[in-house]
Amino acid sequence: MLRVLFVGDVYGKPGRRVLASHLPTIRSQFHFVIVNGENAAGGFGLNRESFDAITRAGADCVTLGNHAWHHKEVFSLLDDRRVVRPVNLPIGTPGSGFQTFDVKGDSGALERITVVNALGRVFMEATHNPFLTMDELLSRDDLGSVFLDFHAEATSEKAAMGQYLAGRVAGVVGTHTHVATADTRLLRGGTAFQTDAGFTGPMDSVIGADPEGPILRFTTEMHSRFTVKDGPAELNGVIMHIEDGRAEFVERYHHEERA
């Protein structure tokens, strides 16, 4: 059995800070840790500094999302097999949309897990169909247990993906909205599911940003610059116990820094 922790979107310096301070204290409880680093560099994208901070904290794999190309440094990071960009991008896009790892589990034997990152299409920029892309990927027979980080806006699309892949993958957990949902459960066939893992970043914020910028935009309909909110941060994630391609246990994980 593999005990797996998935950590939701790390947002800016506060997210990196809470990850660096807390993940090492619980890292020994897990065989494998996946972290979404989509917003780790100043709230947008991934750069070398943020990638190094995430992996030093204990991440075995870093997934991305719709801000994957925000920093030019990401192109050199994509050579590292620990970085997984969205799978449903055009052929020829740098990097890989999935990576397979052999991990030593409870028994001491190596167990295979494949981490996939996919983008939704509802209220998002156009990409290839993520449902059909997953069908194509799952036709392979060398993946082992499959976990999907589904980076999507609409809860309906994420719920549909969970049901579509139920019994075919070990886990489907959503990212992107930065708000943890209360629907953590095992779907039929042993698929761990949560619509959104929530984010790892500043608590007193608007999904990571200082409230002043979003409030100004909503009240005036004028463009305003968003900045990362400072202050105490929270870490949100999902714990899964996976064996032979199926999840046997799933629960939400939440930690808050003290002010």
Coordinates of C-alpha atoms in Angstrom, one line a residue:
M1 CA 0.0 0.0 0.0
L2 CA 1.1 3.6 -0.7
R3 CA 0.2 6.4 1.6
V4 CA -0.1 9.5 -0.7
L5 CA -0.5 13.1 0.2
F6 CA -1.6 15.6 -2.4
V7 CA -1.2 19.3 -1.5
G8 CA -3.4 21.9 -3.2
D9 CA -2.1 25.0 -5.1
V10 CA 0.9 26.6 -3.4
Y11 CA 0.3 30.4 -3.6
G12 CA 3.3 32.7 -3.5
K13 CA 5.7 33.2 -0.6
P14 CA 3.2 32.5 2.2
G15 CA 2.3 29.2 0.6
R16 CA 5.9 28.2 0.2
R17 CA 6.5 29.2 3.8
V18 CA 3.8 27.1 5.3
L19 CA 4.7 24.2 3.1
A20 CA 8.4 24.5 4.2
S21 CA 7.5 24.7 7.9
H22 CA 4.8 22.0 8.0
L23 CA 5.4 19.4 5.3
P24 CA 8.7 18.2 6.8
T25 CA 7.0 17.5 10.1
I26 CA 4.5 15.0 8.6
R27 CA 6.6 13.8 5.6
S28 CA 7.5 10.5 7.2
Q29 CA 3.8 9.5 7.3
F30 CA 3.7 9.3 3.5
H31 CA 5.4 7.2 0.8
F32 CA 4.8 9.8 -1.9
V33 CA 3.9 13.5 -1.9
I34 CA 2.4 15.5 -4.8
V35 CA 2.2 19.3 -4.7
N36 CA 0.5 21.6 -7.1
G37 CA 3.0 24.4 -7.8
E38 CA 0.8 26.3 -10.3
N39 CA 0.8 29.6 -8.3
A40 CA 4.0 29.2 -6.3
A41 CA 6.0 32.0 -7.9
G42 CA 4.4 35.3 -6.8
G43 CA 0.9 33.8 -7.3
F44 CA 1.5 32.9 -11.0
G45 CA 3.4 29.9 -12.3
L46 CA 6.6 28.1 -11.2
N47 CA 10.2 29.3 -11.3
R48 CA 13.4 27.7 -10.1
E49 CA 13.3 29.3 -6.6
S50 CA 9.8 28.1 -6.0
F51 CA 10.4 24.6 -7.4
D52 CA 13.5 24.2 -5.2
A53 CA 11.5 25.3 -2.2
I54 CA 8.7 22.8 -2.9
T55 CA 11.0 19.9 -3.4
R56 CA 13.2 20.7 -0.4
A57 CA 10.0 20.6 1.7
G58 CA 9.5 17.0 0.6
A59 CA 7.5 16.9 -2.6
D60 CA 8.2 14.0 -5.0
C61 CA 6.2 15.5 -7.8
V62 CA 5.1 19.0 -8.7
T63 CA 2.0 19.5 -10.9
L64 CA 1.1 22.7 -12.8
G65 CA -2.0 24.3 -14.5
N66 CA -3.2 27.2 -16.6
H67 CA -0.3 29.5 -15.5
A68 CA 2.3 26.9 -16.4
W69 CA 4.1 29.3 -18.9
H70 CA 4.1 32.5 -16.8
H71 CA 7.8 32.2 -16.1
K72 CA 10.4 31.4 -18.8
E73 CA 12.4 29.4 -16.2
V74 CA 9.7 26.7 -16.4
F75 CA 11.0 25.5 -19.7
S76 CA 14.3 24.3 -18.1
L77 CA 12.3 22.9 -15.2
L78 CA 10.3 20.7 -17.6
D79 CA 13.4 18.6 -18.1
D80 CA 13.1 17.4 -14.5
R81 CA 10.7 14.4 -14.5
R82 CA 9.3 15.6 -11.1
V83 CA 7.5 18.4 -13.0
V84 CA 4.2 17.5 -14.7
R85 CA 2.5 20.0 -16.9
P86 CA -1.1 19.6 -18.3
V87 CA -1.5 16.6 -20.4
N88 CA -4.1 17.9 -22.8
L89 CA -2.0 20.5 -24.6
P90 CA -1.0 20.4 -28.3
I91 CA 1.4 17.7 -29.5
G92 CA 5.0 19.2 -29.3
T93 CA 4.4 21.2 -26.1
P94 CA 7.5 20.9 -24.0
G95 CA 7.5 18.7 -20.9
S96 CA 5.2 15.8 -20.1
G97 CA 1.6 15.6 -18.9
F98 CA 2.2 12.5 -16.8
Q99 CA 5.1 10.8 -15.1
T100 CA 5.4 7.3 -13.6
F101 CA 7.3 6.6 -10.4
D102 CA 8.3 3.4 -8.7
V103 CA 7.9 3.9 -5.0
K104 CA 8.7 1.7 -2.0
G105 CA 5.4 1.0 -0.2
D106 CA 4.5 -0.6 3.1
S107 CA 5.6 -4.1 2.1
G108 CA 9.1 -2.8 1.1
A109 CA 8.3 -3.7 -2.5
L110 CA 8.3 -1.1 -5.3
E111 CA 4.8 0.0 -6.3
R112 CA 4.1 2.1 -9.4
I113 CA 2.1 5.3 -9.4
T114 CA 1.5 7.6 -12.4
V115 CA 0.7 11.3 -11.7
V116 CA -1.3 13.1 -14.4
N117 CA -2.2 16.8 -14.7
A118 CA -5.0 18.0 -16.9
L119 CA -6.8 21.2 -17.6
G120 CA -10.6 21.7 -17.7
R121 CA -12.3 23.6 -20.5
V122 CA -15.3 25.2 -18.8
F123 CA -14.5 28.9 -18.2
M124 CA -10.9 28.2 -19.1
E125 CA -8.8 28.7 -22.3
A126 CA -9.4 26.1 -25.0
T127 CA -7.4 22.8 -24.8
H128 CA -7.9 19.3 -26.0
N129 CA -10.8 17.4 -24.5
P130 CA -9.5 16.2 -21.1
F131 CA -12.0 13.3 -20.9
L132 CA -10.8 11.9 -24.3
T133 CA -7.2 12.6 -23.4
M134 CA -7.6 10.5 -20.3
D135 CA -9.2 7.7 -22.3
E136 CA -6.1 7.6 -24.6
L137 CA -3.7 7.7 -21.7
L138 CA -5.5 4.9 -19.8
S139 CA -5.2 2.6 -22.8
R140 CA -1.5 2.1 -21.7
D141 CA -0.8 -0.9 -19.4
D142 CA 2.3 0.3 -17.7
L143 CA 0.9 3.1 -15.5
G144 CA 0.2 1.3 -12.2
S145 CA -2.0 3.3 -9.9
V146 CA -3.1 6.6 -11.6
F147 CA -3.7 9.9 -9.8
L148 CA -5.2 12.9 -11.7
D149 CA -4.8 16.5 -10.6
F150 CA -7.7 18.0 -12.6
H151 CA -7.0 21.8 -12.8
A152 CA -10.4 23.1 -13.6
E153 CA -12.8 26.0 -12.8
A154 CA -16.3 24.4 -12.9
T155 CA -17.3 22.0 -10.1
S156 CA -19.6 20.2 -12.5
E157 CA -16.7 19.4 -14.8
K158 CA -14.6 18.1 -12.0
A159 CA -17.4 16.0 -10.6
A160 CA -18.1 14.6 -14.1
M161 CA -14.4 13.7 -14.5
G162 CA -14.5 11.9 -11.1
Q163 CA -17.5 9.9 -12.2
Y164 CA -16.1 9.3 -15.7
L165 CA -12.9 7.8 -14.2
A166 CA -14.5 6.0 -11.3
G167 CA -13.0 2.5 -11.0
R168 CA -10.4 3.3 -13.6
V169 CA -8.0 5.5 -11.6
A170 CA -6.9 5.6 -7.9
G171 CA -7.7 9.3 -7.4
V172 CA -9.1 12.4 -9.0
V173 CA -8.7 15.7 -7.0
G174 CA -9.4 19.1 -8.4
T175 CA -7.3 22.3 -8.1
H176 CA -7.5 25.9 -9.4
T177 CA -10.4 27.4 -7.4
H178 CA -8.3 27.6 -4.2
V179 CA -11.3 26.8 -2.1
A180 CA -11.5 23.3 -0.5
T181 CA -14.7 21.5 -1.0
A182 CA -16.6 19.3 1.5
D183 CA -17.2 16.3 -0.7
T184 CA -14.2 14.1 0.0
R185 CA -15.2 10.5 -0.7
L186 CA -14.4 7.2 -2.3
L187 CA -16.2 6.7 -5.6
R188 CA -17.2 3.3 -6.9
G189 CA -14.4 1.0 -7.9
G190 CA -12.0 2.6 -5.4
T191 CA -11.4 6.1 -6.8
A192 CA -10.6 8.8 -4.2
F193 CA -12.3 12.1 -5.1
Q194 CA -12.5 15.7 -3.9
T195 CA -13.8 18.5 -6.2
D196 CA -11.1 20.8 -5.1
A197 CA -8.2 20.3 -2.6
G198 CA -8.2 24.0 -1.7
F199 CA -4.9 26.0 -1.7
T200 CA -1.8 26.5 0.3
G201 CA -1.5 30.2 1.0
P202 CA -2.6 33.2 2.9
M203 CA -5.8 32.8 4.9
D204 CA -7.0 36.5 5.1
S205 CA -7.1 36.9 1.4
V206 CA -9.2 36.6 -1.8
I207 CA -8.0 33.2 -3.0
G208 CA -4.4 34.3 -2.2
A209 CA -4.5 37.9 -3.3
D210 CA -4.6 41.0 -1.0
P211 CA -8.4 41.8 -0.8
E212 CA -7.9 45.4 -2.0
G213 CA -7.2 44.5 -5.6
P214 CA -10.2 42.1 -6.2
I215 CA -12.6 44.4 -4.2
L216 CA -11.5 47.4 -6.3
R217 CA -12.1 45.4 -9.5
F218 CA -15.5 44.2 -8.3
T219 CA -16.7 47.6 -7.1
T220 CA -15.4 49.7 -10.0
E221 CA -15.2 47.2 -12.9
M222 CA -11.7 48.7 -13.6
H223 CA -8.5 46.6 -13.9
S224 CA -6.5 46.5 -10.7
R225 CA -3.2 44.8 -9.9
F226 CA -3.4 41.8 -7.7
T227 CA -0.7 41.3 -5.1
V228 CA 0.0 38.3 -2.8
K229 CA -1.5 38.8 0.7
D230 CA 1.0 38.5 3.5
G231 CA 0.1 37.0 6.9
P232 CA -0.7 33.6 8.4
A233 CA -1.2 30.8 5.8
E234 CA -3.0 27.5 5.6
L235 CA -2.1 24.2 3.9
N236 CA -4.8 22.2 2.3
G237 CA -4.6 18.7 0.8
V238 CA -6.0 15.2 0.4
I239 CA -4.6 12.0 1.9
M240 CA -5.1 8.7 0.0
H241 CA -4.2 5.1 0.8
I242 CA -3.7 3.3 -2.6
E243 CA -3.1 -0.3 -3.4
D244 CA -3.2 -2.2 -6.7
G245 CA -4.7 0.7 -8.6
R246 CA -7.5 1.4 -6.1
A247 CA -7.9 3.8 -3.2
E248 CA -8.9 2.2 0.1
F249 CA -9.0 5.4 2.2
V250 CA -9.3 9.2 1.6
E251 CA -9.6 12.2 3.8
R252 CA -9.1 15.9 3.6
Y253 CA -6.0 17.4 5.3
H254 CA -5.9 21.0 6.7
H255 CA -3.3 22.9 8.7
E256 CA -3.1 26.6 9.7
E257 CA -0.2 28.7 10.8
R258 CA -0.6 30.5 14.1
A259 CA -0.8 34.2 13.9

